[in-house]
C-alpha positions as semicolon CSV with decimal commas, in nm:
position;residue;x (nm);y (nm);z (nm)
1;X;-0,274;-2,242;-3,649
2;X;-0,203;-2,110;-3,316
3;X;-0,480;-2,088;-3,087
4;X;-0,544;-1,767;-2,900
5;X;-0,558;-1,757;-2,527
6;X;-0,711;-1,533;-2,265
7;X;-0,489;-1,496;-1,936
8;X;-0,501;-1,311;-1,606
9;X;-0,159;-1,218;-1,429
10;X;-0,155;-1,042;-1,091
11;X;0,178;-0,847;-1,032
12;X;0,048;-0,699;-0,706
13;X;-0,260;-0,729;-0,493
14;X;-0,296;-1,109;-0,484
15;X;-0,114;-1,223;-0,162
16;X;-0,152;-0,890;-0,003
17;X;-0,390;-0,614;0,067
18;X;-0,253;-0,324;-0,140
19;X;-0,021;-0,277;-0,438
20;X;-0,284;-0,365;-0,683
21;X;-0,147;-0,419;-1,032
22;X;-0,317;-0,682;-1,271
23;X;-0,260;-0,774;-1,634
24;X;-0,496;-0,935;-1,893
25;X;-0,392;-1,059;-2,210
26;X;-0,542;-1,204;-2,522
27;X;-0,395;-1,349;-2,849
28;X;-0,133;-1,605;-2,970
29;X;0,067;-1,745;-2,672
30;X;0,354;-1,517;-2,597
31;X;0,228;-1,248;-2,830
32;X;-0,100;-1,149;-2,661
33;X;-0,203;-0,787;-2,657
34;X;-0,221;-0,660;-2,293
35;X;-0,416;-0,435;-2,083
36;X;-0,311;-0,319;-1,721
37;X;-0,577;-0,274;-1,443
38;X;-0,454;-0,039;-1,162
39;X;-0,111;0,061;-1,055
40;X;-0,102;0,089;-0,681
41;X;0,131;0,122;-0,375
42;X;0,188;-0,063;-0,056
43;X;0,316;0,124;0,251
44;X;0,627;0,042;0,435
45;X;0,692;-0,045;0,798
46;X;1,007;0,035;1,005
47;X;1,051;-0,343;1,093
48;X;1,084;-0,485;0,739
49;X;1,138;-0,177;0,521
50;X;1,319;0,096;0,733
51;X;1,344;0,415;0,550
52;X;1,138;0,331;0,239
53;X;0,882;0,567;0,123
54;X;0,648;0,373;-0,091
55;X;0,640;0,001;-0,238
56;X;0,516;-0,072;-0,582
57;X;0,501;-0,383;-0,807
58;X;0,793;-0,485;-1,013
59;X;0,673;-0,426;-1,368
60;X;0,987;-0,550;-1,548
61;X;0,790;-0,834;-1,710
62;X;0,538;-0,565;-1,848
63;X;0,812;-0,323;-1,947
64;X;0,977;-0,596;-2,170
65;X;0,637;-0,604;-2,348
66;X;0,543;-0,245;-2,356
67;X;0,487;-0,230;-2,725
68;X;0,202;-0,498;-2,650
69;X;0,028;-0,288;-2,385
70;X;-0,287;-0,129;-2,555
71;X;-0,412;0,069;-2,233
72;X;-0,396;0,121;-1,866
73;X;-0,744;0,126;-1,660
74;X;-0,755;0,268;-1,295
75;X;-1,063;0,147;-1,119
76;X;-1,054;0,429;-0,841
77;X;-0,847;0,682;-0,655
78;X;-0,720;0,503;-0,372
79;X;-0,338;0,501;-0,324
80;X;-0,313;0,114;-0,327
81;X;-0,473;0,135;-0,690
82;X;-0,344;0,453;-0,849
83;X;-0,052;0,569;-0,620
84;X;0,225;0,402;-0,828
85;X;0,102;0,527;-1,165
86;X;0,335;0,835;-1,211
87;X;0,659;0,609;-1,096
88;X;0,598;0,312;-1,314
89;X;0,427;0,465;-1,613
90;X;0,763;0,593;-1,786
91;X;0,832;0,217;-1,816
92;X;0,510;0,120;-2,004
93;X;0,398;0,448;-2,178
94;X;0,031;0,330;-2,248
95;X;-0,265;0,573;-2,249
96;X;-0,435;0,568;-1,914
97;X;-0,825;0,561;-1,886
98;X;-1,015;0,672;-1,579
99;X;-1,344;0,817;-1,472
100;X;-1,343;1,201;-1,390
101;X;-1,269;1,191;-1,032
102;X;-0,992;0,936;-1,057
103;X;-0,865;1,116;-1,351
104;X;-0,830;1,441;-1,162
105;X;-0,610;1,236;-0,895
106;X;-0,424;1,061;-1,163
107;X;-0,326;1,364;-1,350
108;X;-0,180;1,510;-1,020
109;X;0,039;1,185;-0,991
110;X;0,167;1,254;-1,349
111;X;0,234;1,621;-1,277
112;X;0,408;1,548;-0,960
113;X;0,651;1,349;-1,153
114;X;0,702;1,598;-1,421
115;X;0,480;1,397;-1,661
116;X;0,215;1,502;-1,926
117;X;-0,126;1,475;-1,745
118;X;-0,292;1,475;-2,086
119;X;-0,177;1,098;-2,126
120;X;-0,475;1,045;-1,878
121;X;-0,804;1,005;-2,066
122;X;-1,144;1,056;-1,879
123;X;-1,428;0,834;-2,005
124;X;-1,783;0,809;-1,932
125;X;-1,927;0,530;-1,730
126;X;-2,108;0,217;-1,871
127;X;-2,252;0,183;-2,149
128;X;-1,944;0,408;-2,255
129;X;-1,663;0,188;-2,346
130;X;-1,310;0,205;-2,466
131;X;-1,165;-0,026;-2,748
132;X;-0,812;-0,133;-2,648
133;X;-0,684;-0,384;-2,879
134;X;-0,897;-0,702;-2,868
135;X;-1,062;-0,562;-2,546
136;X;-1,372;-0,349;-2,509
137;X;-1,367;-0,197;-2,162
138;X;-1,632;-0,004;-1,974
139;X;-1,651;0,148;-1,631
140;X;-1,942;0,019;-1,424
141;X;-2,014;0,230;-1,105
142;X;-1,988;0,035;-0,768
143;X;-2,008;0,177;-0,424
144;X;-1,695;0,197;-0,215
145;X;-1,522;0,434;0,018
146;X;-1,420;0,692;-0,245
147;X;-1,623;0,854;-0,505
148;X;-1,650;0,707;-0,858
149;X;-1,531;0,360;-0,781
150;X;-1,585;0,144;-1,085
151;X;-1,572;-0,225;-1,171
152;X;-1,441;-0,297;-1,519
153;X;-1,665;-0,485;-1,767
154;X;-1,411;-0,620;-2,006
155;X;-1,547;-0,797;-2,327
156;X;-1,295;-1,035;-2,513
157;X;-1,308;-1,266;-2,806
158;X;-1,292;-1,545;-2,533
159;X;-1,590;-1,393;-2,314
160;X;-1,680;-1,140;-2,073
161;X;-1,467;-1,053;-1,750
162;X;-1,601;-0,855;-1,475
163;X;-1,318;-0,713;-1,268
164;X;-1,487;-0,577;-0,957
165;X;-1,216;-0,347;-0,822
166;X;-1,292;-0,263;-0,452
167;X;-1,673;-0,264;-0,387
168;X;-1,949;-0,316;-0,143
169;X;-2,315;-0,356;-0,178
170;X;-2,448;-0,008;-0,038
171;X;-2,774;0,137;-0,162
172;X;-2,738;0,449;0,045
173;X;-2,357;0,549;0,044
174;X;-2,408;0,919;0,147
175;X;-2,160;1,031;-0,121
176;X;-2,120;0,877;-0,465
177;X;-2,308;0,613;-0,646
178;X;-2,533;0,348;-0,490
179;X;-2,482;-0,021;-0,576
180;X;-2,751;-0,094;-0,854
181;X;-2,847;-0,458;-0,805
182;X;-3,082;-0,453;-1,100
183;X;-2,791;-0,336;-1,335
184;X;-2,557;-0,609;-1,215
185;X;-2,832;-0,878;-1,249
186;X;-2,864;-0,753;-1,608
187;X;-2,494;-0,788;-1,670
188;X;-2,523;-1,145;-1,528
189;X;-2,831;-1,232;-1,764
190;X;-2,584;-1,121;-2,051
191;X;-2,346;-1,389;-1,962
192;X;-2,007;-1,358;-1,759
193;X;-1,713;-1,580;-1,829
194;X;-1,492;-1,463;-1,540
195;X;-1,567;-1,270;-1,224
196;X;-1,242;-1,152;-1,088
197;X;-1,340;-1,043;-0,727
198;X;-1,244;-0,840;-0,432
199;X;-1,161;-1,081;-0,139
200;X;-1,088;-0,840;0,134
201;X;-1,367;-0,905;0,380
202;X;-1,432;-1,270;0,296
203;X;-1,397;-1,368;0,666
204;X;-1,647;-1,126;0,786
205;X;-1,974;-1,328;0,835
206;X;-2,242;-1,076;0,839
207;X;-2,371;-0,860;0,553
208;X;-2,198;-0,531;0,497
209;X;-2,367;-0,212;0,647
210;X;-2,455;0,105;0,468
211;X;-2,246;0,423;0,499
212;X;-2,576;0,584;0,596
213;X;-2,623;0,348;0,888
214;X;-2,354;0,517;1,114
215;X;-2,487;0,881;1,060
216;X;-2,714;0,885;1,370
217;X;-2,453;0,745;1,609
218;X;-2,203;1,009;1,506
219;X;-2,445;1,286;1,528
220;X;-2,532;1,164;1,877
221;X;-2,154;1,146;1,981
222;X;-2,100;1,502;1,853
223;X;-2,400;1,632;2,045
224;X;-2,311;1,471;2,379
225;X;-1,948;1,547;2,390
226;X;-1,847;1,808;2,645
227;X;-1,506;1,934;2,521
228;X;-1,340;1,954;2,182
229;X;-1,398;1,664;1,937
230;X;-1,126;1,535;1,696
231;X;-1,200;1,264;1,455
232;X;-0,988;1,076;1,218
233;X;-1,067;0,865;0,904
234;X;-0,911;0,780;0,574
235;X;-0,865;1,116;0,391
236;X;-1,021;0,961;0,056
237;X;-1,346;0,844;0,254
238;X;-1,527;1,167;0,147
239;X;-1,861;1,027;0,262
240;X;-1,736;0,972;0,608
241;X;-1,598;1,329;0,613
242;X;-1,928;1,463;0,499
243;X;-2,107;1,258;0,791
244;X;-1,866;1,383;1,040
245;X;-1,852;1,751;0,935
246;X;-2,233;1,766;0,921
247;X;-2,263;1,600;1,270
248;X;-2,030;1,868;1,412
249;X;-2,233;2,159;1,248
250;X;-2,558;2,001;1,381
251;X;-2,402;2,000;1,727
252;X;-2,323;2,387;1,701
253;X;-1,943;2,316;1,626
254;X;-1,716;2,473;1,386
255;X;-1,523;2,227;1,161
256;X;-1,140;2,254;1,106
257;X;-0,933;2,035;0,878
258;X;-0,588;1,929;0,980
259;X;-0,348;1,752;0,757
260;X;-0,252;1,809;0,398
261;X;-0,430;1,487;0,270
262;X;-0,738;1,587;0,413
263;X;-0,756;1,929;0,301
264;X;-0,645;1,820;-0,044
265;X;-0,928;1,557;-0,070
266;X;-1,214;1,786;0,021
267;X;-1,075;2,059;-0,218
268;X;-1,051;1,792;-0,498
269;X;-1,419;1,656;-0,430
270;X;-1,548;2,015;-0,422
271;X;-1,351;2,132;-0,745
272;X;-1,489;1,817;-0,928
273;X;-1,844;1,851;-0,806
274;X;-1,858;1,532;-0,603
275;X;-1,926;1,731;-0,290
276;X;-2,186;2,027;-0,327
277;X;-2,279;2,077;0,032
278;X;-1,985;2,032;0,246
279;X;-2,003;2,240;0,560
280;X;-1,795;2,560;0,575
281;X;-1,459;2,508;0,747
282;X;-1,233;2,729;0,955
283;X;-0,870;2,761;0,957
284;X;-0,645;2,646;1,253
285;X;-0,567;3,012;1,333
286;X;-0,946;3,069;1,360
287;X;-0,993;2,745;1,565
288;X;-0,733;2,860;1,812
289;X;-0,970;3,138;1,936
290;X;-1,288;2,909;1,953
291;X;-1,439;2,763;2,266
292;X;-1,331;2,393;2,286
293;X;-1,671;2,287;2,310
294;X;-1,769;2,456;1,990
295;X;-1,497;2,298;1,784
296;X;-1,471;1,972;1,571
297;X;-1,128;1,882;1,421
298;X;-1,096;1,637;1,112
299;X;-0,754;1,497;1,109
300;X;-0,532;1,274;0,913
301;X;-0,356;0,973;1,064
302;X;-0,624;0,705;1,117
303;X;-0,338;0,438;1,083
304;X;-0,107;0,609;1,334
305;X;0,121;0,760;1,080
306;X;0,394;0,930;1,276
307;X;0,404;1,243;1,083
308;X;0,017;1,291;1,057
309;X;-0,216;1,519;1,253
310;X;-0,335;1,249;1,488
311;X;0,017;1,159;1,601
312;X;0,120;1,521;1,633
313;X;-0,172;1,588;1,864
314;X;-0,101;1,295;2,073
315;X;0,243;1,413;2,122
316;X;0,160;1,773;2,199
317;X;0,042;2,063;1,965
318;X;-0,033;2,072;1,601
319;X;-0,050;2,417;1,444
320;X;-0,131;2,570;1,795
321;X;-0,423;2,329;1,880
322;X;-0,403;2,086;2,159
323;X;-0,614;1,808;2,294
324;X;-0,663;1,796;2,673
325;X;-0,856;1,620;2,952
326;X;-1,220;1,606;2,876
327;X;-1,179;1,615;2,494
328;X;-1,291;1,325;2,270
329;X;-1,094;1,158;2,002
330;X;-1,284;0,931;1,750
331;X;-1,122;0,668;1,529
332;X;-1,398;0,661;1,252
333;X;-1,176;0,391;1,072
334;X;-1,064;0,038;1,070
335;X;-0,690;-0,040;1,157
336;X;-0,535;-0,191;0,871
337;X;-0,350;-0,522;0,965
338;X;0,008;-0,450;1,051
339;X;-0,064;-0,096;1,165
340;X;-0,204;-0,201;1,517
341;X;0,108;-0,104;1,709
342;X;0,142;0,256;1,543
343;X;-0,239;0,311;1,613
344;X;-0,195;0,189;1,982
345;X;0,088;0,443;2,025
346;X;-0,142;0,733;1,929
347;X;-0,430;0,584;2,154
348;X;-0,215;0,535;2,451
349;X;-0,036;0,885;2,420
350;X;-0,384;1,060;2,402
351;X;-0,526;0,848;2,674
352;X;-0,241;0,971;2,906
353;X;-0,342;1,338;2,816
354;X;-0,685;1,246;2,957
355;X;-0,864;1,238;2,628
356;X;-1,151;0,998;2,576
357;X;-1,049;0,775;2,296
358;X;-1,304;0,582;2,089
359;X;-1,159;0,330;1,867
360;X;-1,290;0,102;1,578
361;X;-1,392;-0,192;1,796
362;X;-1,738;-0,046;1,876
363;X;-1,853;-0,076;1,507
364;X;-2,088;0,220;1,574
365;X;-1,879;0,481;1,395
366;X;-1,729;0,292;1,106
367;X;-1,837;0,066;0,817
368;X;-1,601;-0,104;0,575
369;X;-1,581;-0,022;0,211
370;X;-1,544;-0,391;0,114
371;X;-1,807;-0,676;0,051
372;X;-1,830;-0,914;0,339
373;X;-1,891;-1,290;0,288
374;X;-2,266;-1,271;0,229
375;X;-2,230;-0,976;-0,005
376;X;-1,976;-1,193;-0,212
377;X;-2,240;-1,465;-0,231
378;X;-2,483;-1,220;-0,358
379;X;-2,233;-1,101;-0,623
380;X;-2,166;-1,457;-0,730
381;X;-2,531;-1,517;-0,759
382;X;-2,622;-1,194;-0,937
383;X;-2,344;-1,248;-1,217
384;X;-2,334;-1,621;-1,233
385;X;-1,985;-1,657;-1,399
386;X;-1,827;-1,959;-1,536
387;X;-1,514;-1,879;-1,327
388;X;-1,433;-1,691;-1,006
389;X;-1,077;-1,572;-0,959
390;X;-1,023;-1,416;-0,614
391;X;-0,811;-1,103;-0,590
392;X;-0,725;-0,808;-0,350
393;X;-0,642;-1,016;-0,050
394;X;-0,362;-1,207;0,134
395;X;-0,328;-1,576;0,051
396;X;-0,567;-1,686;0,327
397;X;-0,830;-1,450;0,176
398;X;-0,791;-1,584;-0,176
399;X;-0,810;-1,945;-0,048
400;X;-1,126;-1,868;0,152
401;X;-1,290;-1,692;-0,141
402;X;-1,207;-1,972;-0,370
403;X;-1,373;-2,226;-0,132
404;X;-1,681;-1,986;-0,108
405;X;-1,703;-1,988;-0,489
406;X;-1,671;-2,367;-0,511
407;X;-1,937;-2,400;-0,268
408;X;-2,157;-2,172;-0,478
409;X;-2,110;-2,401;-0,763
410;X;-1,833;-2,188;-0,960
411;X;-1,486;-2,312;-1,080
412;X;-1,215;-2,115;-0,896
413;X;-0,854;-2,130;-0,813
414;X;-0,593;-1,945;-0,614
415;X;-0,365;-1,736;-0,809
416;X;-0,098;-1,533;-0,616
417;X;0,116;-1,256;-0,753
418;X;0,315;-1,383;-1,058
419;X;0,078;-1,669;-1,149
420;X;-0,027;-1,659;-1,512
421;X;-0,368;-1,810;-1,519
422;X;-0,518;-1,938;-1,862
423;X;-0,887;-1,824;-1,861
424;X;-0,961;-1,943;-2,223
425;X;-1,165;-2,266;-2,130
426;X;-1,420;-2,328;-1,852
427;X;-1,159;-2,451;-1,598
428;X;-0,888;-2,187;-1,510
429;X;-0,524;-2,315;-1,463
430;X;-0,206;-2,168;-1,374
431;X;0,022;-2,229;-1,666
432;X;0,328;-2,025;-1,595
433;X;0,491;-1,797;-1,320
434;X;0,667;-1,464;-1,385
435;X;0,893;-1,277;-1,141
436;X;0,659;-1,059;-0,933
437;X;0,888;-0,867;-0,706
438;X;0,872;-0,548;-0,525
439;X;1,021;-0,206;-0,599
440;X;1,103;0,026;-0,317
441;X;1,083;0,405;-0,351
442;X;1,376;0,494;-0,119
443;X;1,414;0,866;-0,109
444;X;1,440;0,975;-0,471
445;X;1,543;0,665;-0,623
446;X;1,384;0,317;-0,697
447;X;1,557;0,006;-0,546
448;X;1,483;-0,350;-0,631
449;X;1,388;-0,604;-0,385
450;X;1,698;-0,818;-0,462
451;X;1,952;-0,521;-0,471
452;X;2,023;-0,578;-0,099
453;X;1,983;-0,210;0,006
454;X;1,690;-0,262;0,220
455;X;1,818;-0,592;0,343
456;X;2,141;-0,452;0,454
457;X;1,969;-0,146;0,621
458;X;1,719;-0,391;0,811
459;X;2,032;-0,597;0,937
460;X;2,191;-0,281;1,046
461;X;1,881;-0,181;1,226
462;X;1,868;-0,514;1,399
463;X;2,241;-0,552;1,460
464;X;2,425;-0,246;1,449
465;X;2,716;-0,164;1,219
466;X;3,107;-0,170;1,282
467;X;3,349;0,006;1,038
468;X;3,713;-0,118;1,044
469;X;3,974;0,093;0,915
470;X;4,330;-0,018;0,858
471;X;4,618;0,150;0,693
472;X;4,905;-0,057;0,554
473;X;5,235;0,039;0,416
474;X;5,420;-0,247;0,254
475;X;5,404;-0,557;0,480
476;X;5,345;-0,340;0,794
477;X;5,039;-0,176;0,970
478;X;5,035;0,212;1,035
479;X;4,896;0,205;1,387
480;X;4,682;-0,094;1,367
481;X;4,319;-0,142;1,283
482;X;4,059;0,064;1,462
483;X;3,690;0,011;1,488
484;X;3,406;0,262;1,478
485;X;3,062;0,132;1,628
486;X;2,722;0,246;1,534
487;X;2,409;0,104;1,699
488;X;2,594;-0,118;1,958
489;X;2,651;-0,108;2,329
490;X;2,967;0,063;2,444
491;X;3,042;-0,220;2,696
492;X;3,025;-0,592;2,657
493;X;2,984;-0,874;2,918
494;X;3,342;-0,848;2,996
495;X;3,299;-0,505;3,140
496;X;3,545;-0,357;2,893
497;X;3,487;-0,116;2,617
498;X;3,348;-0,317;2,324
499;X;3,573;-0,080;2,091
500;X;3,889;-0,168;2,287
501;X;3,809;-0,550;2,282
502;X;3,734;-0,536;1,904
503;X;4,067;-0,359;1,845
504;X;4,260;-0,597;2,048
505;X;4,126;-0,891;1,871
506;X;4,160;-0,730;1,530
507;X;4,534;-0,664;1,610
508;X;4,572;-1,039;1,691
509;X;4,417;-1,134;1,384
510;X;4,614;-0,888;1,175
511;X;4,945;-1,031;1,326
512;X;4,837;-1,392;1,232
513;X;4,751;-1,297;0,889
514;X;5,064;-1,105;0,834
515;X;5,271;-1,398;0,993
516;X;5,156;-1,611;0,704
517;X;5,320;-1,385;0,448
518;X;5,183;-1,050;0,342
519;X;5,178;-0,935;-0,017
520;X;5,051;-0,612;-0,170
521;X;4,806;-0,749;-0,412
522;X;4,412;-0,721;-0,396
523;X;4,369;-1,097;-0,334
524;X;4,565;-1,070;-0,010
525;X;4,368;-0,754;0,092
526;X;4,026;-0,916;0,000
527;X;4,120;-1,221;0,215
528;X;4,246;-1,002;0,506
529;X;3,915;-0,823;0,498
530;X;3,718;-1,136;0,532
531;X;3,924;-1,246;0,831
532;X;3,894;-0,905;1,004
533;X;3,509;-0,904;0,923
534;X;3,481;-1,268;1,085
535;X;3,665;-1,151;1,397
536;X;3,435;-0,851;1,447
537;X;3,118;-1,063;1,411
538;X;3,253;-1,342;1,627
539;X;3,369;-1,094;1,908
540;X;3,053;-0,890;1,903
541;X;2,849;-1,207;1,929
542;X;3,049;-1,316;2,238
543;X;3,043;-0,969;2,397
544;X;2,700;-0,831;2,338
545;X;2,516;-1,113;2,159
546;X;2,485;-0,930;1,817
547;X;2,641;-1,006;1,488
548;X;2,673;-0,660;1,324
549;X;2,712;-0,554;0,960
550;X;3,088;-0,491;0,911
551;X;3,267;-0,271;0,679
552;X;3,646;-0,311;0,635
553;X;3,845;-0,043;0,457
554;X;4,193;-0,121;0,377
555;X;4,433;0,158;0,257
556;X;4,782;0,145;0,135
557;X;5,022;0,414;0,109
558;X;5,189;0,471;-0,220
């Protein structure tokens, strides 16, 4: 008789911060029933993924087993947990379960892709549960930086799993549900087999601070500023938006929201009843006629996004509004690793305008939405699991969290994307690896990481491109090859035109190739194209120190 097993498989979110996509399975090996937890995105950068819009996990492994998926559960509404839902769901086609506010956002993801939002089912929080095959799953409220964040309590025949999602220990979160320590200790008393736990802030040595702890400093800043105030934070951080807006009103300022995501999130939270007393806001047109000292702008672009309101204000005007000397700009946010240069561009541009920029290094105006190391220790102690599986973090975060768990007396291991972890017994072990690649949303199409499209685009961005065109008639050239250069200097170290040098060398190579005997078959043309391509790369390397991407087009007359 085949013994059933319980496994955990991260397809995204383990080895990185973002793109969270996790799978749990239970049943006979290779025939397990499956549930999916979160379907998030990561965001591109111009260095490694130029031109890409979004990045999400490759769910090919799941798609091949779509008939075994019993449900998809979304823990909360951040893009790195729900942003890929509309893009990837057509491959999986399982019912999606969320809480109310997350469901509101998830339905929009579906509708934006022309899908039926009724596939998203809203469920009540714990003790309400959903039966999905062998899994009984409940949403247990936790505090985080977006409303209605939840951990998942997953009961299986092999024991209980607590999947924390993103969380912090905050008894006074301003907006949303407070972390209930008594509740979680009660869950621990019932017995927890596996704790799959957020690792984002494992290197932060001090206990996390409450969202309410920064309110007084923000109010003081708003009251003492002389000119206009602009503040940016994550649009989804509704509690922070509430704190900032309330501070502005208390200082006698009118509040104006700039940026589509900011306006949309406030509208969503008011519509769903999350926010009941958000201050009245004014339009950009109304703001233009206000005295500067009576105005507070809440703007998108805390991570330096080039098209967001913050970057637009740093470059000049946005919807007729402009920052100038004596104004204040507050980053009430943490810069995500990898975004430092983009944020610094905005900071420096604002500074050159004479704006007083206050960034996140002061720690007075921002608190994290993730548990710090002492908070992780407390979570371990409250739940007392048999096994701790670190998730949501780069490899260094996962390794450090595993060390913390081991020090606290719990079995643990590091499981990166694609690691299939057998959780059936008391000692977790990686028993298999599956392909856990990335899919790029590139304009309107999805492109695989191994397709070469982004790799070639990156190479062109780094080294330029040369297109070589050659017309052949029989065994002779009609005019010789010519070269069209893109993204390369016009003149090389010889002092001559790079295009002219290339065409001279191409002519020489063509003469040599033809001298060996020309033919009109494809094999000859392919060999000639390779020879011309090598000449271009070698000559460009000599002349300008670059080996460009090369396209060779050989056309023959009939």
